[in-house]
mmCIF file of C-alpha atoms in Angstrom:
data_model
loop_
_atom_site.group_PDB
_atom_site.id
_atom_site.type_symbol
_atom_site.label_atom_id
_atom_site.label_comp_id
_atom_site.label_asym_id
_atom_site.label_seq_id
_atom_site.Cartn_x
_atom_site.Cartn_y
_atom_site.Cartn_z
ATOM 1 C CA UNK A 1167 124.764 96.154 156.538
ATOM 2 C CA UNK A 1168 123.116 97.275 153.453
ATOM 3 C CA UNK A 1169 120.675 94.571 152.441
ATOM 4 C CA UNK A 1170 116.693 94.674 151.492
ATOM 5 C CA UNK A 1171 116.311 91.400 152.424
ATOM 6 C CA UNK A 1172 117.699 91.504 156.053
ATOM 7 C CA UNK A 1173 116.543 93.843 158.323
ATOM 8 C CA UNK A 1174 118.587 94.955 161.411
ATOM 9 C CA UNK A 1175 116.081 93.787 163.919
ATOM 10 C CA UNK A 1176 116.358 90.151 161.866
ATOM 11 C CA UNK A 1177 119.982 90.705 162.013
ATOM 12 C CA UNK A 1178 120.609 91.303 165.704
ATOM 13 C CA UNK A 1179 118.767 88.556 167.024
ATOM 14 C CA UNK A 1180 121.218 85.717 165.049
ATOM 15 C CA UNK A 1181 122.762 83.757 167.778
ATOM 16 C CA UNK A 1182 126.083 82.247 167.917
ATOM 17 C CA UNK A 1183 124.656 79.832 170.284
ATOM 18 C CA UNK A 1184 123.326 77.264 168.144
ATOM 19 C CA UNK A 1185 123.193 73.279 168.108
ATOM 20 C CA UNK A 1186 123.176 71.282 165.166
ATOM 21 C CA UNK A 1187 122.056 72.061 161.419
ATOM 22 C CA UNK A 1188 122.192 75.746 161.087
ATOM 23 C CA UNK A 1189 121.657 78.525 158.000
ATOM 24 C CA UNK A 1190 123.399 81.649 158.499
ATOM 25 C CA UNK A 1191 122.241 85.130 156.599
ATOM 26 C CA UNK A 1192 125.663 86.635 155.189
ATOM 27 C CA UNK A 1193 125.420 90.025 154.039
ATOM 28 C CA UNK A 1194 128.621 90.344 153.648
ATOM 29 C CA UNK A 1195 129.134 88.235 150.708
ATOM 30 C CA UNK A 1196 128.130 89.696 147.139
ATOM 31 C CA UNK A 1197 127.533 88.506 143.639
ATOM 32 C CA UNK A 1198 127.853 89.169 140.190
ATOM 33 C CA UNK A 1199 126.166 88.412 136.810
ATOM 34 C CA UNK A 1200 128.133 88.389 134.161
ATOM 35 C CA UNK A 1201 126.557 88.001 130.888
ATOM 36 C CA UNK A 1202 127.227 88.324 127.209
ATOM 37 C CA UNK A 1203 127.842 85.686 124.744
ATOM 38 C CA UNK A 1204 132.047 86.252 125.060
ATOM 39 C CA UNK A 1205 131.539 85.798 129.049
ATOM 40 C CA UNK A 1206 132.998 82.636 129.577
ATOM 41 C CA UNK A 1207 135.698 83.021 127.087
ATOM 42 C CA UNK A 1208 136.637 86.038 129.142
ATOM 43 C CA UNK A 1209 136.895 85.033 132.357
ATOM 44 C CA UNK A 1210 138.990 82.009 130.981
ATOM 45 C CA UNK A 1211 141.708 84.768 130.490
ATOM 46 C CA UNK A 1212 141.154 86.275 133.608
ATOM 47 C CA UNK A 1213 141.267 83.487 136.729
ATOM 48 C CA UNK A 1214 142.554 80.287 137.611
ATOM 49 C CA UNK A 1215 139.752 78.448 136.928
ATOM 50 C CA UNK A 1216 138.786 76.361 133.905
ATOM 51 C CA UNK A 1217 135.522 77.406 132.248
ATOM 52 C CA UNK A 1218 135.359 74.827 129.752
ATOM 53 C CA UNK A 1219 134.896 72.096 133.210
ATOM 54 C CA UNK A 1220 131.560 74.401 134.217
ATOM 55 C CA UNK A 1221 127.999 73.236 133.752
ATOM 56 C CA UNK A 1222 125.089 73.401 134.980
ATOM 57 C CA UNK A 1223 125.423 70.552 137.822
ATOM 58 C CA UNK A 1224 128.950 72.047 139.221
ATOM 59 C CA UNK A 1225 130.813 75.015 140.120
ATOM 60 C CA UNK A 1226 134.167 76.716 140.466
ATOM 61 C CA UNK A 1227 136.472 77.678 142.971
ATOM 62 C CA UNK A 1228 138.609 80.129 141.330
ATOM 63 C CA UNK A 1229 141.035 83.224 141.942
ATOM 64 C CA UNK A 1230 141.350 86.486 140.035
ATOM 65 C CA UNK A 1231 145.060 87.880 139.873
ATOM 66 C CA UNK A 1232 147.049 90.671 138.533
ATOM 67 C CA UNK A 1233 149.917 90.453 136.364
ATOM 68 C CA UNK A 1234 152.286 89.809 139.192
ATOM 69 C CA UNK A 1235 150.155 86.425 140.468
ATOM 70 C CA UNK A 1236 148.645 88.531 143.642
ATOM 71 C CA UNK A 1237 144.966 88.074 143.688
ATOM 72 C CA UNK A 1238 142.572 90.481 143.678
ATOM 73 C CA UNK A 1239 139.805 87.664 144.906
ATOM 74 C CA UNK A 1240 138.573 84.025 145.417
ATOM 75 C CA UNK A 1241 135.757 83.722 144.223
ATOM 76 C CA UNK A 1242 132.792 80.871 143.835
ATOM 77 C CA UNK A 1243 131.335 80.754 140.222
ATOM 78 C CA UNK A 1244 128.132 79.010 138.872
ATOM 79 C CA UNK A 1245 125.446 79.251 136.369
ATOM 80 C CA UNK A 1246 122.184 80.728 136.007
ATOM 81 C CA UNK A 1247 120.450 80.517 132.461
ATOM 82 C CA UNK A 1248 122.996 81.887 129.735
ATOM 83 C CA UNK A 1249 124.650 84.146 132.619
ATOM 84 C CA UNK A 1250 127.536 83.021 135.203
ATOM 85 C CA UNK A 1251 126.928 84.103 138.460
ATOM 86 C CA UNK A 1252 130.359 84.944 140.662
ATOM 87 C CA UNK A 1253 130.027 84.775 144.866
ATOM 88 C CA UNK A 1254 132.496 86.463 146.872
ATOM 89 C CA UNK A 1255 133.562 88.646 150.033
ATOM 90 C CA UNK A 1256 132.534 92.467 149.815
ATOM 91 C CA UNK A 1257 135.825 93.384 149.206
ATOM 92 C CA UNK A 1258 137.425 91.270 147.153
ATOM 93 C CA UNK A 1259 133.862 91.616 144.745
ATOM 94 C CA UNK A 1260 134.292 95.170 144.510
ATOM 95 C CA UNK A 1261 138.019 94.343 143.873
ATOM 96 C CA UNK A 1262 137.749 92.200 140.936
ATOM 97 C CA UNK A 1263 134.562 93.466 139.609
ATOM 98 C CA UNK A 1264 136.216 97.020 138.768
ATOM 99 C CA UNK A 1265 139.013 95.017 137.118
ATOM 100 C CA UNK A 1266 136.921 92.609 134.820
ATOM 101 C CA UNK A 1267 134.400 96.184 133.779
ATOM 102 C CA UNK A 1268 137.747 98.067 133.193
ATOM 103 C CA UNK A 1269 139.280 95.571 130.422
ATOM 104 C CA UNK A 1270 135.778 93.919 129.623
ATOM 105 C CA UNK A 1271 135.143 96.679 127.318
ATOM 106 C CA UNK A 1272 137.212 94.873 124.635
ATOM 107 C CA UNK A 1273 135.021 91.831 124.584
ATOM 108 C CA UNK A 1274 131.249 90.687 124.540
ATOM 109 C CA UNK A 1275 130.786 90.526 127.673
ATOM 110 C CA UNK A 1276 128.584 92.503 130.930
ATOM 111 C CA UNK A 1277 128.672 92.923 134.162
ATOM 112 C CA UNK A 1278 125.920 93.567 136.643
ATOM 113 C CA UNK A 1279 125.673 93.279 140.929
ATOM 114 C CA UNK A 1280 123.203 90.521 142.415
ATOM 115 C CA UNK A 1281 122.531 92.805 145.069
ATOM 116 C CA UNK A 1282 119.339 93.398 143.841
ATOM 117 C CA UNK A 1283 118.357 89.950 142.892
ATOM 118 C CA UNK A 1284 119.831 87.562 145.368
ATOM 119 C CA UNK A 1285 121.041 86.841 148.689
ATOM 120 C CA UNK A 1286 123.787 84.688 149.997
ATOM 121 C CA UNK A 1287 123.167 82.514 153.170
ATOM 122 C CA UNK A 1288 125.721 79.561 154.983
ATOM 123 C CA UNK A 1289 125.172 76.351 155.856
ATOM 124 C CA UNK A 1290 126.151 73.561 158.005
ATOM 125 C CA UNK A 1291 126.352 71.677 160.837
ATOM 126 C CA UNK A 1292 125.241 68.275 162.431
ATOM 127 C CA UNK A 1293 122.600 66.520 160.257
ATOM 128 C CA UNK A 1294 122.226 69.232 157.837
ATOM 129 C CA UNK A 1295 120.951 66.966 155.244
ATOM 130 C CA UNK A 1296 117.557 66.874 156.867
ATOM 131 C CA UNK A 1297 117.293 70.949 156.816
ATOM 132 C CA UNK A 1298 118.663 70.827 153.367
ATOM 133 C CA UNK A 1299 115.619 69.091 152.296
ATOM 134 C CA UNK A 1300 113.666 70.982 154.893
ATOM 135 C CA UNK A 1301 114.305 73.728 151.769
ATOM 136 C CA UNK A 1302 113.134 71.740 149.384
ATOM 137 C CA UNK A 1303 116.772 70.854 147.790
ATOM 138 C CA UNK A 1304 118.429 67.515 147.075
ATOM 139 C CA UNK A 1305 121.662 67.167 148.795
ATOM 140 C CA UNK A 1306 124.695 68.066 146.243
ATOM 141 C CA UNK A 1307 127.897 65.958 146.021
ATOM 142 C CA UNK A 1308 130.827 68.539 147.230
ATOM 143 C CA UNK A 1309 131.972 70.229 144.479
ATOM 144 C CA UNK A 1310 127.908 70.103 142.277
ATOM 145 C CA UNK A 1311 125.118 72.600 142.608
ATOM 146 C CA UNK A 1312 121.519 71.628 143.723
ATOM 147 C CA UNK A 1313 118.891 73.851 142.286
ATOM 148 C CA UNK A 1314 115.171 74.893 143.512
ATOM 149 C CA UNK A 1315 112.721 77.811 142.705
ATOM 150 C CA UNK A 1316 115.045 79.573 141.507
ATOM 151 C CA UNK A 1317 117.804 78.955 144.430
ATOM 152 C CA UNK A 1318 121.451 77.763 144.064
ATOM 153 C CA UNK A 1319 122.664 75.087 146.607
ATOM 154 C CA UNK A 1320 127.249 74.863 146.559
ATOM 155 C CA UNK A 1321 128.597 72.121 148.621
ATOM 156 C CA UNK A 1322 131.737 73.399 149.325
ATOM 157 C CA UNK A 1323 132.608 70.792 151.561
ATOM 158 C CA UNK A 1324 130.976 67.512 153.117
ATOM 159 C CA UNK A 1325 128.765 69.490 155.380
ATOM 160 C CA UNK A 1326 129.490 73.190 154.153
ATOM 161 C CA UNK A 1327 127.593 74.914 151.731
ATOM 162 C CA UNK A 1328 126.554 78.845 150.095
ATOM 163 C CA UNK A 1329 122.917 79.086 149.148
ATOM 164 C CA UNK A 1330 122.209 81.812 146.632
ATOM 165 C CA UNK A 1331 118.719 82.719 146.699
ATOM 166 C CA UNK A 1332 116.392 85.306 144.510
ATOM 167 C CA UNK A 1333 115.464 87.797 147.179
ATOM 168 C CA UNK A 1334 111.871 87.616 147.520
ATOM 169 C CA UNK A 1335 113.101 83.561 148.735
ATOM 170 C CA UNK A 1336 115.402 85.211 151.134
ATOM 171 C CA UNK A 1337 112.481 87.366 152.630
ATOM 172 C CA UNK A 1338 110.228 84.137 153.163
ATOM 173 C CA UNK A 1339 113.136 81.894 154.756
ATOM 174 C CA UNK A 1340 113.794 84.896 157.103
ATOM 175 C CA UNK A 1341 110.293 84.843 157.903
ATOM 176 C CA UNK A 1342 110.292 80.903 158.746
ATOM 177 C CA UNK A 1343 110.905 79.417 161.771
ATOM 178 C CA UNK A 1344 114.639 77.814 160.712
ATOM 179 C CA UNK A 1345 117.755 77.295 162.695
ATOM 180 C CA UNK A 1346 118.884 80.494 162.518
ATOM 181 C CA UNK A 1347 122.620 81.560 163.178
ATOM 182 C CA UNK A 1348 124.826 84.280 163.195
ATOM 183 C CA UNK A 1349 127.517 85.036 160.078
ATOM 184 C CA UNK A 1350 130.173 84.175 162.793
ATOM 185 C CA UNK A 1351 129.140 80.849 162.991
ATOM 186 C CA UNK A 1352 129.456 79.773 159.561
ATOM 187 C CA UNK A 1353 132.942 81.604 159.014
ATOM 188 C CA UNK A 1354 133.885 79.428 162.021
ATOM 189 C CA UNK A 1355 133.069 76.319 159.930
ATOM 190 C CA UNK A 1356 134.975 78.416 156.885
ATOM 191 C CA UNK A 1357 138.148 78.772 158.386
ATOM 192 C CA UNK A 1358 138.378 74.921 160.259
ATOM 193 C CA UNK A 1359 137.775 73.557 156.585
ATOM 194 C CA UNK A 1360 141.078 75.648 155.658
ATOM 195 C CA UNK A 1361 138.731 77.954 152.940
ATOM 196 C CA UNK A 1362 139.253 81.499 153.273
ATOM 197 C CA UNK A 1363 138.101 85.158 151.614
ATOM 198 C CA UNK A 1364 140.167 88.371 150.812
ATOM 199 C CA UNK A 1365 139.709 91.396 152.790
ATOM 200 C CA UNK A 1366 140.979 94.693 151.789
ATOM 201 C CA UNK A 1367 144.174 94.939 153.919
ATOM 202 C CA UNK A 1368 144.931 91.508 151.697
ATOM 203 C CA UNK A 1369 143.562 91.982 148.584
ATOM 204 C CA UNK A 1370 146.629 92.147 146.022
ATOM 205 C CA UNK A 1371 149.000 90.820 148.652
ATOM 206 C CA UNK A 1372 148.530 86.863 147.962
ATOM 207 C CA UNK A 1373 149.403 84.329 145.506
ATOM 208 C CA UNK A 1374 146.981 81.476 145.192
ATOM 209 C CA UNK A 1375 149.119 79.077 146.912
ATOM 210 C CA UNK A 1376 149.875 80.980 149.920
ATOM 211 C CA UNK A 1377 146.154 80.487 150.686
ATOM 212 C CA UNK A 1378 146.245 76.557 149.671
ATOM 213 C CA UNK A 1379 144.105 77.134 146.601
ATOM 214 C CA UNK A 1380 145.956 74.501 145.092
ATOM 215 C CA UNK A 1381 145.121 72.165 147.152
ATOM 216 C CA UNK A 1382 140.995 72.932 146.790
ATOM 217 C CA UNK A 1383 141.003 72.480 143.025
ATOM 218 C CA UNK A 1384 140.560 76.118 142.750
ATOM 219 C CA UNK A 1385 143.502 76.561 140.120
ATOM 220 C CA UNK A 1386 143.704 74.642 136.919
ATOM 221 C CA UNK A 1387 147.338 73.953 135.213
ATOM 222 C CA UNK A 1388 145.912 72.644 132.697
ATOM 223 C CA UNK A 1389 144.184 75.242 131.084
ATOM 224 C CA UNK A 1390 145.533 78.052 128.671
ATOM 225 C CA UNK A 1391 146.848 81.418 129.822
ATOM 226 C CA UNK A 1392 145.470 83.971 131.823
ATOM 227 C CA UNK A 1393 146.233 87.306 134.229
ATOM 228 C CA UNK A 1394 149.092 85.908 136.530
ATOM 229 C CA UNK A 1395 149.554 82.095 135.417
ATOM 230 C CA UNK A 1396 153.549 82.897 134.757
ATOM 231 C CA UNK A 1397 153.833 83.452 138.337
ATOM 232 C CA UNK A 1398 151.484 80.387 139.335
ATOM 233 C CA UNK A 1399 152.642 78.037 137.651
ATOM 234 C CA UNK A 1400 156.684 79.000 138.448
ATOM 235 C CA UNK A 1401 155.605 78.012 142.081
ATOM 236 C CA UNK A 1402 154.108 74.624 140.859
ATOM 237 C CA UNK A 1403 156.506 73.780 138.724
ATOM 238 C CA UNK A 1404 160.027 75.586 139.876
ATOM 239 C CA UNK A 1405 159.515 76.377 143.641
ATOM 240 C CA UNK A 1406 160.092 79.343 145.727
ATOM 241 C CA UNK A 1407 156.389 79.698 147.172
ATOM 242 C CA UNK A 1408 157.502 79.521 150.954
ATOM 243 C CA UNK A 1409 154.380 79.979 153.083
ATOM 244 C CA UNK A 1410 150.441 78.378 152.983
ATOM 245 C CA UNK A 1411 147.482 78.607 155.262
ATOM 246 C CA UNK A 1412 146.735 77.247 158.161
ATOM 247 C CA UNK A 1413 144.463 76.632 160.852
ATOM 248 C CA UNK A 1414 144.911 78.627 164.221
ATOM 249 C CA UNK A 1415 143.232 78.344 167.722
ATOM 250 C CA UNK A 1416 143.028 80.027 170.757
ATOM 251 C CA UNK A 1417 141.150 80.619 174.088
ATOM 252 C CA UNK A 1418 140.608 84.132 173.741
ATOM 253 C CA UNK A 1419 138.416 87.231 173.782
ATOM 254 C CA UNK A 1420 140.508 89.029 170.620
ATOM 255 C CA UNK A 1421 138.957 89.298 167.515
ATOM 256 C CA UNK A 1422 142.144 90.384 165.096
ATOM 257 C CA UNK A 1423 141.957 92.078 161.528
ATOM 258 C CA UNK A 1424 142.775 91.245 158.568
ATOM 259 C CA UNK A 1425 146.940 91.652 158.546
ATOM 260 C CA UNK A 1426 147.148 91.566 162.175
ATOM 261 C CA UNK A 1427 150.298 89.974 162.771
ATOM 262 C CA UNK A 1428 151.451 86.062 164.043
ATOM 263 C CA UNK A 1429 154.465 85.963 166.194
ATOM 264 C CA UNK A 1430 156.989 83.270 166.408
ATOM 265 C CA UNK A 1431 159.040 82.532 169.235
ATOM 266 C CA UNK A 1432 162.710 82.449 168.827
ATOM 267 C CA UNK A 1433 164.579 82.002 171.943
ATOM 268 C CA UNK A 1434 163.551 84.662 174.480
ATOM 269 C CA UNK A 1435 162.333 87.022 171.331
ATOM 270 C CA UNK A 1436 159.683 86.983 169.399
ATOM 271 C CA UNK A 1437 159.402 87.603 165.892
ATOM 272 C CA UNK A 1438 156.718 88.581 163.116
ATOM 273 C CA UNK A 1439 156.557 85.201 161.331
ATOM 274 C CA UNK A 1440 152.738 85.677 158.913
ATOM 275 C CA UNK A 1441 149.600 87.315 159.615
ATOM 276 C CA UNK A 1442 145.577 86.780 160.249
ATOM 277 C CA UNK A 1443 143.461 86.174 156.560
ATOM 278 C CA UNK A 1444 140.274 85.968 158.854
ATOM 279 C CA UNK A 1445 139.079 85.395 162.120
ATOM 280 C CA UNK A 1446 136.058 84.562 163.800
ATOM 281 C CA UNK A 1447 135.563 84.012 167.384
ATOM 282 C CA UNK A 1448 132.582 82.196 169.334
ATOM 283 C CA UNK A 1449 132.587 81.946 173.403
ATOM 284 C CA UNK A 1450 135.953 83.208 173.218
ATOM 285 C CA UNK A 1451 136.914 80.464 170.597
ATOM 286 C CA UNK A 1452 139.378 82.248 168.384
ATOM 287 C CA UNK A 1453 139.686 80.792 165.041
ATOM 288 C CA UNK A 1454 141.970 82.075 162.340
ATOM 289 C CA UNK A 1455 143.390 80.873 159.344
ATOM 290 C CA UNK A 1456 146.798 82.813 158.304
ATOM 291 C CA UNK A 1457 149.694 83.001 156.378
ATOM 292 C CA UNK A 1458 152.709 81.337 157.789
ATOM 293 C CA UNK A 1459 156.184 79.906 156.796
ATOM 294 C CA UNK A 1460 155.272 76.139 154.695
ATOM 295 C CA UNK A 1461 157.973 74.919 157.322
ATOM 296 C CA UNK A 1462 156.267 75.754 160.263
ATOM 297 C CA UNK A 1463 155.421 72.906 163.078
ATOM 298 C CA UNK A 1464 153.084 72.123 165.894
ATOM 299 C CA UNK A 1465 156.252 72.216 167.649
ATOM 300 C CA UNK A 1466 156.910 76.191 167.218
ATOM 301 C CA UNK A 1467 155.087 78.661 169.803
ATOM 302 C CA UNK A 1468 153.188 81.136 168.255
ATOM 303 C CA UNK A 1469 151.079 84.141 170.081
ATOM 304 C CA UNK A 1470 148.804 86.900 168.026
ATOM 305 C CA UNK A 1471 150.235 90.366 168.042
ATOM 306 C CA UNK A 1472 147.887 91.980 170.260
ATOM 307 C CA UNK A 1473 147.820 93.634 173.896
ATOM 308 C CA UNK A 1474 146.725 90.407 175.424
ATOM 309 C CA UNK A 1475 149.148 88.114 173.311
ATOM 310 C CA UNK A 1476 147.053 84.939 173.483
ATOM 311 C CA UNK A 1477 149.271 81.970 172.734
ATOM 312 C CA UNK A 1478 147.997 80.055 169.190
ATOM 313 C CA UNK A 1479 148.138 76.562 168.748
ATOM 314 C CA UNK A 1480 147.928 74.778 165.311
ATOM 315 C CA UNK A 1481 145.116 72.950 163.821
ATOM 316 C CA UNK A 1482 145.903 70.191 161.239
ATOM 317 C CA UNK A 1483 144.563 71.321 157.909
ATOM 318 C CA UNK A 1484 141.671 68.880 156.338
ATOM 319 C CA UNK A 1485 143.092 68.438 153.309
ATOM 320 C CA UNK A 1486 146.938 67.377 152.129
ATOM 321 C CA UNK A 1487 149.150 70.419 150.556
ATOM 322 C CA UNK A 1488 151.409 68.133 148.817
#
């Protein structure tokens, strides 16, 4: 944790044990300004993402890809003045950010880290409207930004949101007596809402779909071209994409990487059948979302590939993937 906003102290007293409305310090989510007056026109060629459907009231959920339709992030991308601001995981940040700086050069357009400007917090749970305006924001639609002093509210979901705050706001809330939680407890909420980040054992493994982004509204077909749409839109409109996300649970102590393998039983063997995007785990609550076969059913037993094995049962996702 590299942050001057959170200190360690601050940082090891964040609880997993909370009740209720909650805001969680994340340090390890980044952002990035991108400015420059070709900006937007830019990152329409580079994600999945429409830029002409952003304002000042909404955001995007969007991915970044290479030529081959493999992501290099997901990321969450708003306004601030005449700059967009782009929030994502550590390592898929540092991921996409080298590849926008390496062919931004050709265009109008600059890149700079947050890190020294603002902070990223989670929040969420039971009757979080009330601490919501406890922070002096209005509650956003899902999908719409709420602003204040400065700060950027995303509802990501009915009760799920990022706050992006200028720093010297991040130092004062940490100084306030708030529901505090740890990062664990809002990647918890992540995962059961079927959202999900890239880290670096995934990052250029993925196509959009396998993670369900199609089902978020994080890819446009509408839109023109850009990095990776060939591949994207074959899968929408020919087929052949053959595994999506889903929801895992399991009574357990583990707490797998990235990658770490699902196993499938077939007969008396078992097979590797996907693998763990993330994980979080809370009084031995093991949550994962991963990457399995689009034909697999609540029916089929599958275990995490691990020295204690713990069998995983599925979760129905929130949201429909046809």
């Amino acid at each position: 944790m590299h942050t001057s906003w959170l200190t360690a102290e601050q940082y090891s007293s964040l609880s997993s044990q909370v009740q209720g409305a909650f805001i969680a310090p994340l340090p390890a989510f980044e952002s990035l300004l991108i400015g420059g007056v070709d900006n937007r026109k830019y990152l329409q060629g580079q994600t999945t993402c429409d830029l002409d459907q952003l304002t000042n009231d909404n955001f995007l959920h969007g991915a970044h890809c290479d030529a081959k339709g493999k992501m290099w992030s997901q990321f969450y991308l708003a306004t601030i003045d005449e700059q967009l601001i782009s929030i994502a995981f550590r390592d898929e940040m540092a991921a996409s950010s080298a590849q926008w700086k390496k062919f931004g050069v050709f265009s109008k357009v600059s890149f700079s880290s947050g890190q020294q400007q603002y902070a990223v917090f989670g929040l969420g749970g039971d009757n979080i409207a009330t601490l919501i305006s406890e922070l002096g924001f209005a509650v956003p639609p899902i999908g719409s930004v709420s602003r204040y002093n400065g700060a950027l509210l995303l509802a990501l979901a009915e009760g799920h949101f990022l706050l992006l705050a200028p720093l010297d706001t991040a130092k004062q809330l940490m100084a306030q007596p708030l529901p505090f939680a740890a990062p664990n407890v809002w990647l918890a909420q992540h995962i059961r809402y079927g959202y999900s980040y890239l880290e670096q054992p995934l990052i250029g493994a993925l196509v959009p779909q396998m993670l369900n982004l199609q089902a978020i509204d994080a890819i446009s077909f509408t839109k023109g071209c850009y990095i990776g749409q060939e591949t994207v839109a074959r899968l929408k409109y020919r087929g052949g994409n053959k595994r999506a996300a889903y929801i895992l649970q399991a009574n357990s102590a583990d707490l797998p990487a990235a990658g770490t393998d699902i196993e499938i039983q077939l007969g008396e063997n078992w097979r590797r059948s996907g693998q763990v995007v993330n994980a979080a785990n809370i009084n031995n609550q093991l949550w994962l979302i991963a990457v399995l076969p689009n034909d697999i059913t609540p029916a089929d037993s599958l275990r995490l590939s691990s020295d204690s094995a713990p069998a995983l049962s599925i979760v129905p996702l929130p949201y429909s993937l046809n």
